[in-house]
Amino acid sequence: MKILVINCGSSSLKYQLYNMDNNEVLAKGLVERIGIEGSNLQHTPAGKDKVVFEQPLANHDEAIKLVMEKLVDPECGVISDLSEINGVGHRVLHGSKYFTESCVVTDEVKEVVRKCFDLGPLHNPANLMGIEACEKLMPGVPNIAVFDTAFHQTMPPKAYMYALPYEYYEKYDVRRYGFHGTSHRYVSKRAIEMLGNPEHSKVITCHLGNGSSIAAVKDGKVIDTTMGLTPLAGFEMGTRCGDIDPAIVPYLMKKENLTPDEIDTIMNKKSGLLGLTGRSSDFRDAEEAMNNGDERAKLALDMFRYQIAKFIGAYYVALGGCDAIVFTAGIGENNGGHRAAICEYLECLGVKIDAEKNKLRGADIDFTGEGSKIKTFIIPTDEELMIAQDTMELLNK
Ligand code: AMP
């Protein structure tokens, strides 16, 4: 069975074509600058060099059409006909309270994705465009929607409600949803396997990338997570501020004469590591700057590590203990320095790490130290594979 996985952003599109018989990636790629001057497709067939195609792409229809052309191209293609693709799995950012798991796209599903545009204004319209483009270009091939929010839907009300007037929950569905659900699902499942599939498990998953979130997972189900109504909540990220005193919002709006959209942009695009350092949203740049004596970079990284440790402490209490802490995504998988610094805060919980194993990367790694009360794992996330597996499972039903 061959499954195409598509992740549409507002002006970008990532894809991977899987052979599900052996989970092999046959080709993957990225379309950038859709609808903007300089559109291009970077296509990498397995085992071959990346090829770049530059041509105007006015919308997601044209982008997906070009991807399909390249998938069957005699030179850089990996299949001989599009009919070989059995299904398409789409990442959809926001499923609100309506989706607790992945589902086959129907007119009703599309209507609900549309209903969630307000909650995911940058992603949901693009996700729907991707779905509709595939419907048009591959009629009869099922599309499956995999929601970033779905895995977090098991949270109890005490974790997902905000202490605002109740009517806003009733009228506008204002509550915590959580994101990166596909990643938290993938790594928590793997962590439970690494623990030996116990009947009961308490796992804290730290997805630390450009966007970051942490989830508390009890017996395979999320009971709390750091992101909220939107992915802005939680702790310091590349460009997002994470949790702040909500009164800062009206205070700054008044002081700087800002519109709601302007303050939203400041908190989402100009804050976090970028805002604190005034340099870059990339954690590698901040580390280099810190090593060269930049005090603000040091502050920003100290804050990042401290805030993560605080959430892990909170989730230790929420779970009533912890069997394993998992680190994943760009920073979590690659940066032993941050992992070690975070785990140092956790020594009071009995966490000890193996400094040598903490230097490893590129595989599932147990870097628990001798005598540690909690296991510490590095697990490279694979959201695309999870989407492909969900798609296959739904097609086989
Ligand atoms: P992601 O959003 O998961 O792709 O993660 C992107 C973030 O991971 C960026 O801030 C990168 O700087 C960071 N990252 C990737 N590789 C490393 C590394 N070796 N050390 C530190 N940070 C890294």
Tab-separated table of C-alpha atoms and ligand atoms in Angstrom:
chain	number	residue	atom	x	y	z
A	1	MET	CA	0.000	0.000	0.000
A	2	LYS	CA	1.296	3.494	-0.880
A	3	ILE	CA	0.286	6.500	1.159
A	4	LEU	CA	0.998	10.153	0.458
A	5	VAL	CA	1.324	12.390	3.521
A	6	ILE	CA	0.700	16.108	3.060
A	7	ASN	CA	1.288	18.958	5.491
A	8	CYS	CA	0.091	22.297	4.106
A	9	GLY	CA	1.108	25.626	5.591
A	10	SER	CA	-0.226	28.976	4.408
A	11	SER	CA	2.456	29.275	1.693
A	12	SER	CA	4.218	25.935	1.920
A	13	LEU	CA	3.565	22.231	1.493
A	14	LYS	CA	5.586	19.289	2.773
A	15	TYR	CA	5.015	15.776	1.468
A	16	GLN	CA	6.259	12.216	1.850
A	17	LEU	CA	5.245	9.179	-0.152
A	18	TYR	CA	5.393	5.932	1.855
A	19	ASN	CA	5.460	2.313	0.883
A	20	MET	CA	3.574	0.984	3.903
A	21	ASP	CA	4.669	-2.607	3.274
A	22	ASN	CA	7.990	-1.692	4.915
A	23	ASN	CA	7.392	1.934	6.115
A	24	GLU	CA	9.890	3.075	3.490
A	25	VAL	CA	9.855	6.716	2.353
A	26	LEU	CA	9.878	6.581	-1.470
A	27	ALA	CA	10.156	10.341	-1.950
A	28	LYS	CA	9.773	13.502	0.061
A	29	GLY	CA	9.811	17.173	-0.613
A	30	LEU	CA	8.834	20.709	0.105
A	31	VAL	CA	7.061	23.382	-1.913
A	32	GLU	CA	7.823	26.897	-0.740
A	33	ARG	CA	6.475	30.351	-1.521
A	34	ILE	CA	3.098	29.195	-2.861
A	35	GLY	CA	1.275	32.268	-4.161
A	36	ILE	CA	4.412	34.387	-3.708
A	37	GLU	CA	7.125	35.270	-6.211
A	38	GLY	CA	9.898	32.653	-6.239
A	39	SER	CA	7.751	29.502	-5.810
A	40	ASN	CA	9.811	26.344	-5.907
A	41	LEU	CA	9.605	22.617	-5.335
A	42	GLN	CA	12.422	20.660	-3.703
A	43	HIS	CA	11.909	16.995	-4.469
A	44	THR	CA	14.048	14.167	-3.081
A	45	PRO	CA	13.506	10.627	-4.370
A	46	ALA	CA	14.853	8.008	-1.915
A	47	GLY	CA	18.543	7.356	-2.423
A	48	LYS	CA	18.931	10.165	-4.957
A	49	ASP	CA	19.924	13.813	-4.851
A	50	LYS	CA	17.432	16.593	-4.256
A	51	VAL	CA	16.102	18.244	-7.432
A	52	VAL	CA	14.782	21.804	-7.372
A	53	PHE	CA	12.115	23.130	-9.744
A	54	GLU	CA	11.411	26.838	-9.867
A	55	GLN	CA	8.156	27.941	-11.430
A	56	PRO	CA	5.221	30.169	-10.480
A	57	LEU	CA	2.651	28.361	-8.298
A	58	ALA	CA	-0.412	30.498	-7.697
A	59	ASN	CA	-2.133	28.229	-5.173
A	60	HIS	CA	-2.107	24.854	-3.402
A	61	ASP	CA	-3.881	23.190	-6.383
A	62	GLU	CA	-0.964	24.066	-8.620
A	63	ALA	CA	1.567	23.032	-5.965
A	64	ILE	CA	-0.011	19.595	-5.473
A	65	LYS	CA	-0.352	19.149	-9.232
A	66	LEU	CA	3.379	19.773	-9.620
A	67	VAL	CA	4.188	17.331	-6.790
A	68	MET	CA	2.100	14.678	-8.526
A	69	GLU	CA	3.824	15.304	-11.839
A	70	LYS	CA	7.193	14.797	-10.187
A	71	LEU	CA	6.090	11.634	-8.368
A	72	VAL	CA	5.392	9.965	-11.755
A	73	ASP	CA	8.155	11.734	-13.713
A	74	PRO	CA	10.320	9.249	-15.692
A	75	GLU	CA	13.499	10.795	-14.263
A	76	CYS	CA	12.825	11.850	-10.688
A	77	GLY	CA	9.563	9.956	-10.096
A	78	VAL	CA	9.117	6.939	-7.846
A	79	ILE	CA	5.838	5.483	-9.129
A	80	SER	CA	4.611	4.900	-12.653
A	81	ASP	CA	1.019	6.018	-12.135
A	82	LEU	CA	-0.885	8.075	-9.557
A	83	SER	CA	-3.376	5.213	-9.248
A	84	GLU	CA	-0.684	3.460	-7.183
A	85	ILE	CA	-1.440	5.901	-4.337
A	86	ASN	CA	-4.075	4.280	-2.119
A	87	GLY	CA	-4.769	7.206	0.170
A	88	VAL	CA	-3.626	10.651	1.287
A	89	GLY	CA	-3.082	11.580	4.943
A	90	HIS	CA	-3.346	15.279	5.764
A	91	ARG	CA	-2.069	16.991	8.862
A	92	VAL	CA	-4.803	19.326	10.100
A	93	LEU	CA	-3.882	21.753	12.861
A	94	HIS	CA	-7.117	22.384	14.723
A	95	GLY	CA	-9.958	19.946	15.217
A	96	SER	CA	-11.358	21.806	18.246
A	97	LYS	CA	-13.457	19.519	20.493
A	98	TYR	CA	-14.958	17.742	17.492
A	99	PHE	CA	-12.222	15.265	16.614
A	100	THR	CA	-10.778	12.839	19.121
A	101	GLU	CA	-9.018	10.785	16.456
A	102	SER	CA	-8.090	10.730	12.784
A	103	CYS	CA	-10.938	10.285	10.301
A	104	VAL	CA	-11.800	9.832	6.634
A	105	VAL	CA	-12.605	13.228	5.089
A	106	THR	CA	-16.280	13.700	4.191
A	107	ASP	CA	-18.279	16.865	3.459
A	108	GLU	CA	-19.208	16.987	7.172
A	109	VAL	CA	-15.540	16.740	8.220
A	110	LYS	CA	-14.613	19.563	5.836
A	111	GLU	CA	-17.416	21.676	7.288
A	112	VAL	CA	-16.011	21.224	10.791
A	113	VAL	CA	-12.443	21.992	9.622
A	114	ARG	CA	-13.916	25.185	8.139
A	115	LYS	CA	-15.697	25.909	11.434
A	116	CYS	CA	-12.270	25.815	13.120
A	117	PHE	CA	-10.724	28.500	10.841
A	118	ASP	CA	-11.012	31.051	13.663
A	119	LEU	CA	-9.050	28.788	16.002
A	120	GLY	CA	-6.297	27.985	13.488
A	121	PRO	CA	-6.359	30.966	11.131
A	122	LEU	CA	-2.960	30.323	9.516
A	123	HIS	CA	-3.139	26.549	9.165
A	124	ASN	CA	-6.717	25.290	8.890
A	125	PRO	CA	-7.547	27.148	5.626
A	126	ALA	CA	-4.313	25.819	4.083
A	127	ASN	CA	-5.020	22.294	5.375
A	128	LEU	CA	-8.466	22.390	3.755
A	129	MET	CA	-7.007	23.723	0.492
A	130	GLY	CA	-4.654	20.719	0.453
A	131	ILE	CA	-7.535	18.301	1.010
A	132	GLU	CA	-9.673	19.892	-1.714
A	133	ALA	CA	-6.779	19.967	-4.173
A	134	CYS	CA	-6.245	16.217	-3.660
A	135	GLU	CA	-9.966	15.537	-4.068
A	136	LYS	CA	-9.860	17.365	-7.385
A	137	LEU	CA	-6.605	15.895	-8.679
A	138	MET	CA	-7.059	12.327	-7.436
A	139	PRO	CA	-10.800	11.663	-7.564
A	140	GLY	CA	-11.825	8.543	-5.723
A	141	VAL	CA	-8.659	8.362	-3.602
A	142	PRO	CA	-9.620	8.676	0.095
A	143	ASN	CA	-8.282	11.600	2.107
A	144	ILE	CA	-7.676	11.180	5.826
A	145	ALA	CA	-7.461	14.061	8.303
A	146	VAL	CA	-5.037	13.720	11.221
A	147	PHE	CA	-5.490	16.469	13.801
A	148	ASP	CA	-2.780	18.051	15.943
A	149	THR	CA	-5.336	18.505	18.701
A	150	ALA	CA	-6.913	15.026	18.698
A	151	PHE	CA	-4.515	13.185	21.037
A	152	HIS	CA	-5.089	15.806	23.747
A	153	GLN	CA	-8.857	15.357	23.775
A	154	THR	CA	-8.625	12.958	26.728
A	155	MET	CA	-7.758	15.837	29.093
A	156	PRO	CA	-10.240	16.233	31.944
A	157	PRO	CA	-12.165	19.534	32.264
A	158	LYS	CA	-10.037	20.603	35.259
A	159	ALA	CA	-7.034	20.616	32.908
A	160	TYR	CA	-8.639	22.145	29.841
A	161	MET	CA	-10.894	24.849	31.302
A	162	TYR	CA	-9.802	28.456	31.787
A	163	ALA	CA	-11.157	30.457	34.723
A	164	LEU	CA	-12.991	32.894	32.462
A	165	PRO	CA	-16.751	33.503	32.460
A	166	TYR	CA	-18.261	30.113	31.555
A	167	GLU	CA	-20.303	31.622	28.714
A	168	TYR	CA	-17.126	32.043	26.592
A	169	TYR	CA	-16.578	28.315	26.734
A	170	GLU	CA	-20.197	27.728	25.739
A	171	LYS	CA	-20.349	30.410	23.054
A	172	TYR	CA	-16.847	30.261	21.547
A	173	ASP	CA	-15.339	26.947	22.727
A	174	VAL	CA	-12.603	28.842	24.584
A	175	ARG	CA	-10.594	26.121	26.356
A	176	ARG	CA	-7.231	24.371	26.201
A	177	TYR	CA	-6.822	22.062	23.198
A	178	GLY	CA	-3.087	21.367	22.952
A	179	PHE	CA	-1.009	20.777	19.803
A	180	HIS	CA	1.822	18.574	18.450
A	181	GLY	CA	-0.595	15.746	19.333
A	182	THR	CA	0.687	13.447	16.593
A	183	SER	CA	4.248	13.828	17.881
A	184	HIS	CA	3.266	13.327	21.549
A	185	ARG	CA	1.278	10.245	20.502
A	186	TYR	CA	4.192	8.797	18.519
A	187	VAL	CA	6.862	9.299	21.185
A	188	SER	CA	4.699	8.362	24.180
A	189	LYS	CA	3.707	5.108	22.452
A	190	ARG	CA	7.364	4.371	21.768
A	191	ALA	CA	8.327	5.273	25.354
A	192	ILE	CA	5.730	2.857	26.719
A	193	GLU	CA	7.244	0.158	24.482
A	194	MET	CA	10.717	1.052	25.806
A	195	LEU	CA	9.342	0.695	29.346
A	196	GLY	CA	8.297	-2.870	28.427
A	197	ASN	CA	4.580	-2.190	27.814
A	198	PRO	CA	3.528	-2.047	31.493
A	199	GLU	CA	-0.192	-2.086	32.276
A	200	HIS	CA	0.077	1.381	33.813
A	201	SER	CA	2.487	4.114	32.773
A	202	LYS	CA	3.243	7.773	33.540
A	203	VAL	CA	5.177	9.515	30.799
A	204	ILE	CA	6.113	13.167	30.277
A	205	THR	CA	6.816	13.998	26.623
A	206	CYS	CA	8.810	17.139	25.772
A	207	HIS	CA	8.502	18.198	22.123
A	208	LEU	CA	11.200	20.872	21.914
A	209	GLY	CA	11.520	22.459	18.479
A	210	ASN	CA	10.865	25.815	16.936
A	211	GLY	CA	7.432	25.405	18.481
A	212	SER	CA	7.517	23.490	21.773
A	213	SER	CA	5.068	21.751	24.065
A	214	ILE	CA	5.029	19.224	26.890
A	215	ALA	CA	2.358	16.615	27.621
A	216	ALA	CA	1.564	14.475	30.656
A	217	VAL	CA	0.494	11.026	29.429
A	218	LYS	CA	-1.096	8.549	31.840
A	219	ASP	CA	-1.675	4.979	30.577
A	220	GLY	CA	-1.229	6.268	27.025
A	221	LYS	CA	-3.749	9.110	27.399
A	222	VAL	CA	-3.015	12.825	27.732
A	223	ILE	CA	-4.134	14.342	31.026
A	224	ASP	CA	-2.545	17.773	30.557
A	225	THR	CA	-0.463	19.741	28.080
A	226	THR	CA	1.199	23.130	27.861
A	227	MET	CA	-0.293	24.602	24.683
A	228	GLY	CA	-3.785	26.022	24.945
A	229	LEU	CA	-6.563	27.401	22.768
A	230	THR	CA	-3.745	28.128	20.318
A	231	PRO	CA	-0.073	27.078	20.079
A	232	LEU	CA	0.975	30.344	21.747
A	233	ALA	CA	0.666	29.012	25.295
A	234	GLY	CA	3.248	27.144	27.348
A	235	PHE	CA	6.878	28.197	27.563
A	236	GLU	CA	9.409	30.196	25.550
A	237	MET	CA	9.659	29.078	21.905
A	238	GLY	CA	11.559	30.259	18.812
A	239	THR	CA	9.292	33.249	18.224
A	240	ARG	CA	6.346	32.669	20.615
A	241	CYS	CA	6.242	34.013	24.147
A	242	GLY	CA	4.470	31.103	25.875
A	243	ASP	CA	2.562	31.861	29.084
A	244	ILE	CA	2.660	35.467	30.238
A	245	ASP	CA	0.518	37.467	32.646
A	246	PRO	CA	-2.595	38.038	30.480
A	247	ALA	CA	-2.815	41.621	31.778
A	248	ILE	CA	0.347	42.386	29.795
A	249	VAL	CA	-1.726	42.216	26.601
A	250	PRO	CA	-4.059	45.175	27.239
A	251	TYR	CA	-1.226	47.021	29.035
A	252	LEU	CA	1.055	46.883	25.980
A	253	MET	CA	-1.804	47.557	23.575
A	254	LYS	CA	-2.500	50.806	25.408
A	255	LYS	CA	1.147	51.809	25.818
A	256	GLU	CA	2.130	51.095	22.198
A	257	ASN	CA	-1.230	51.836	20.607
A	258	LEU	CA	-1.446	48.355	19.118
A	259	THR	CA	-4.342	46.632	17.375
A	260	PRO	CA	-5.333	43.047	18.358
A	261	ASP	CA	-3.622	41.746	15.199
A	262	GLU	CA	-0.437	43.671	15.985
A	263	ILE	CA	-0.109	42.359	19.544
A	264	ASP	CA	-0.927	38.874	18.245
A	265	THR	CA	1.925	39.145	15.732
A	266	ILE	CA	4.300	40.387	18.438
A	267	MET	CA	3.483	37.446	20.712
A	268	ASN	CA	3.568	34.829	17.931
A	269	LYS	CA	6.326	36.052	15.635
A	270	LYS	CA	8.539	38.503	17.503
A	271	SER	CA	8.799	37.066	21.005
A	272	GLY	CA	10.382	33.964	22.505
A	273	LEU	CA	14.049	33.421	21.781
A	274	LEU	CA	13.971	35.956	18.938
A	275	GLY	CA	12.402	38.665	21.082
A	276	LEU	CA	14.684	38.079	24.062
A	277	THR	CA	17.952	37.904	22.123
A	278	GLY	CA	17.058	40.366	19.376
A	279	ARG	CA	19.097	38.069	17.115
A	280	SER	CA	17.544	34.833	15.926
A	281	SER	CA	14.776	32.336	16.584
A	282	ASP	CA	17.202	29.449	16.103
A	283	PHE	CA	18.433	27.783	19.284
A	284	ARG	CA	21.785	26.947	17.672
A	285	ASP	CA	22.439	30.645	17.029
A	286	ALA	CA	21.531	31.474	20.632
A	287	GLU	CA	23.909	28.847	21.947
A	288	GLU	CA	26.737	30.153	19.825
A	289	ALA	CA	26.000	33.696	20.996
A	290	MET	CA	25.916	32.551	24.635
A	291	ASN	CA	29.262	30.802	24.207
A	292	ASN	CA	30.626	34.088	22.867
A	293	GLY	CA	29.524	35.899	26.016
A	294	ASP	CA	26.130	37.268	24.920
A	295	GLU	CA	24.242	37.827	28.197
A	296	ARG	CA	20.792	38.032	26.641
A	297	ALA	CA	21.286	34.753	24.800
A	298	LYS	CA	22.329	33.184	28.112
A	299	LEU	CA	19.243	34.609	29.823
A	300	ALA	CA	16.952	33.321	27.044
A	301	LEU	CA	18.418	29.809	27.239
A	302	ASP	CA	18.362	29.798	31.054
A	303	MET	CA	14.682	30.770	30.912
A	304	PHE	CA	13.929	28.030	28.365
A	305	ARG	CA	15.498	25.296	30.504
A	306	TYR	CA	13.972	26.585	33.763
A	307	GLN	CA	10.455	26.862	32.337
A	308	ILE	CA	10.633	23.327	30.923
A	309	ALA	CA	11.845	21.930	34.257
A	310	LYS	CA	8.961	23.719	36.031
A	311	PHE	CA	6.378	22.132	33.734
A	312	ILE	CA	7.943	18.695	34.173
A	313	GLY	CA	7.699	19.203	37.959
A	314	ALA	CA	4.048	20.213	37.620
A	315	TYR	CA	3.258	17.190	35.464
A	316	TYR	CA	5.080	14.878	37.884
A	317	VAL	CA	2.484	15.988	40.442
A	318	ALA	CA	-0.401	15.831	37.932
A	319	LEU	CA	0.540	12.243	37.033
A	320	GLY	CA	1.260	11.253	40.639
A	321	GLY	CA	4.821	10.254	39.710
A	322	CYS	CA	6.653	9.570	36.485
A	323	ASP	CA	8.173	6.516	34.802
A	324	ALA	CA	9.856	8.252	31.875
A	325	ILE	CA	10.676	11.686	30.514
A	326	VAL	CA	11.003	11.858	26.724
A	327	PHE	CA	12.882	14.466	24.704
A	328	THR	CA	12.025	14.917	21.023
A	329	ALA	CA	12.002	17.351	18.024
A	330	GLY	CA	14.858	19.558	16.778
A	331	ILE	CA	16.189	20.682	20.156
A	332	GLY	CA	15.026	17.721	22.232
A	333	GLU	CA	16.658	15.190	19.904
A	334	ASN	CA	19.851	17.047	19.106
A	335	ASN	CA	20.940	19.117	22.047
A	336	GLY	CA	22.461	17.226	24.955
A	337	GLY	CA	23.371	20.462	26.727
A	338	HIS	CA	19.735	21.498	27.154
A	339	ARG	CA	18.716	17.968	28.157
A	340	ALA	CA	21.439	17.814	30.805
A	341	ALA	CA	20.578	21.263	32.186
A	342	ILE	CA	16.858	20.432	32.381
A	343	CYS	CA	17.574	17.087	34.065
A	344	GLU	CA	19.819	18.802	36.598
A	345	TYR	CA	16.769	20.696	37.896
A	346	LEU	CA	15.025	17.309	38.203
A	347	GLU	CA	17.631	15.731	40.496
A	348	CYS	CA	15.252	16.478	43.405
A	349	LEU	CA	12.815	14.006	41.781
A	350	GLY	CA	15.530	11.362	41.618
A	351	VAL	CA	16.508	11.912	37.966
A	352	LYS	CA	20.057	10.898	37.068
A	353	ILE	CA	21.364	10.789	33.520
A	354	ASP	CA	24.194	8.941	31.799
A	355	ALA	CA	26.372	11.766	30.470
A	356	GLU	CA	27.954	9.619	27.739
A	357	LYS	CA	24.659	8.264	26.408
A	358	ASN	CA	23.282	11.814	26.496
A	359	LYS	CA	25.801	12.647	23.753
A	360	LEU	CA	24.222	10.138	21.331
A	361	ARG	CA	21.674	11.057	18.685
A	362	GLY	CA	19.794	9.784	15.653
A	363	ALA	CA	18.054	6.809	17.294
A	364	ASP	CA	15.829	5.895	20.237
A	365	ILE	CA	18.196	6.279	23.176
A	366	ASP	CA	17.748	5.433	26.838
A	367	PHE	CA	20.159	7.818	28.598
A	368	THR	CA	18.999	7.032	32.122
A	369	GLY	CA	21.789	7.191	34.691
A	370	GLU	CA	22.528	4.523	37.267
A	371	GLY	CA	20.156	4.659	40.242
A	372	SER	CA	17.758	7.097	38.551
A	373	LYS	CA	14.140	6.902	39.745
A	374	ILE	CA	12.848	8.047	36.355
A	375	LYS	CA	13.920	6.843	32.902
A	376	THR	CA	15.110	9.474	30.443
A	377	PHE	CA	14.675	8.802	26.716
A	378	ILE	CA	15.580	10.541	23.451
A	379	ILE	CA	13.030	9.474	20.832
A	380	PRO	CA	13.187	11.032	17.347
A	381	THR	CA	9.632	11.985	16.473
A	382	ASP	CA	8.027	10.895	13.216
A	383	GLU	CA	4.722	12.674	12.725
A	384	GLU	CA	4.597	11.791	9.013
A	385	LEU	CA	4.883	8.058	9.682
A	386	MET	CA	2.153	8.330	12.321
A	387	ILE	CA	-0.100	10.108	9.780
A	388	ALA	CA	0.675	7.416	7.181
A	389	GLN	CA	-0.112	4.661	9.707
A	390	ASP	CA	-3.418	6.288	10.698
A	391	THR	CA	-4.288	6.585	7.014
A	392	MET	CA	-3.495	2.942	6.365
A	393	GLU	CA	-5.505	1.819	9.409
A	394	LEU	CA	-8.561	3.798	8.325
A	395	LEU	CA	-8.290	2.494	4.759
A	396	ASN	CA	-8.111	-1.075	6.063
A	397	LYS	CA	-11.246	-0.685	8.211
B	1	AMP	P1	11.989	21.648	14.767
B	1	AMP	O1	10.915	22.699	14.861
B	1	AMP	O2	11.652	20.383	15.478
B	1	AMP	O3	12.466	21.414	13.354
B	1	AMP	O4	13.270	22.235	15.559
B	1	AMP	C1	13.913	23.389	15.125
B	1	AMP	C2	14.819	23.896	16.222
B	1	AMP	O5	15.722	22.838	16.584
B	1	AMP	C3	15.676	25.100	15.825
B	1	AMP	O6	15.603	26.092	16.825
B	1	AMP	C4	17.065	24.526	15.774
B	1	AMP	O7	18.010	25.450	16.180
B	1	AMP	C5	17.000	23.396	16.790
B	1	AMP	N1	18.045	22.439	16.539
B	1	AMP	C6	18.214	21.605	15.505
B	1	AMP	N2	19.375	20.943	15.627
B	1	AMP	C7	19.960	21.372	16.770
B	1	AMP	C8	21.158	21.090	17.468
B	1	AMP	N3	22.035	20.226	17.006
B	1	AMP	N4	21.387	21.750	18.608
B	1	AMP	C9	20.505	22.642	19.075
B	1	AMP	N5	19.367	22.951	18.492
B	1	AMP	C10	19.098	22.331	17.354
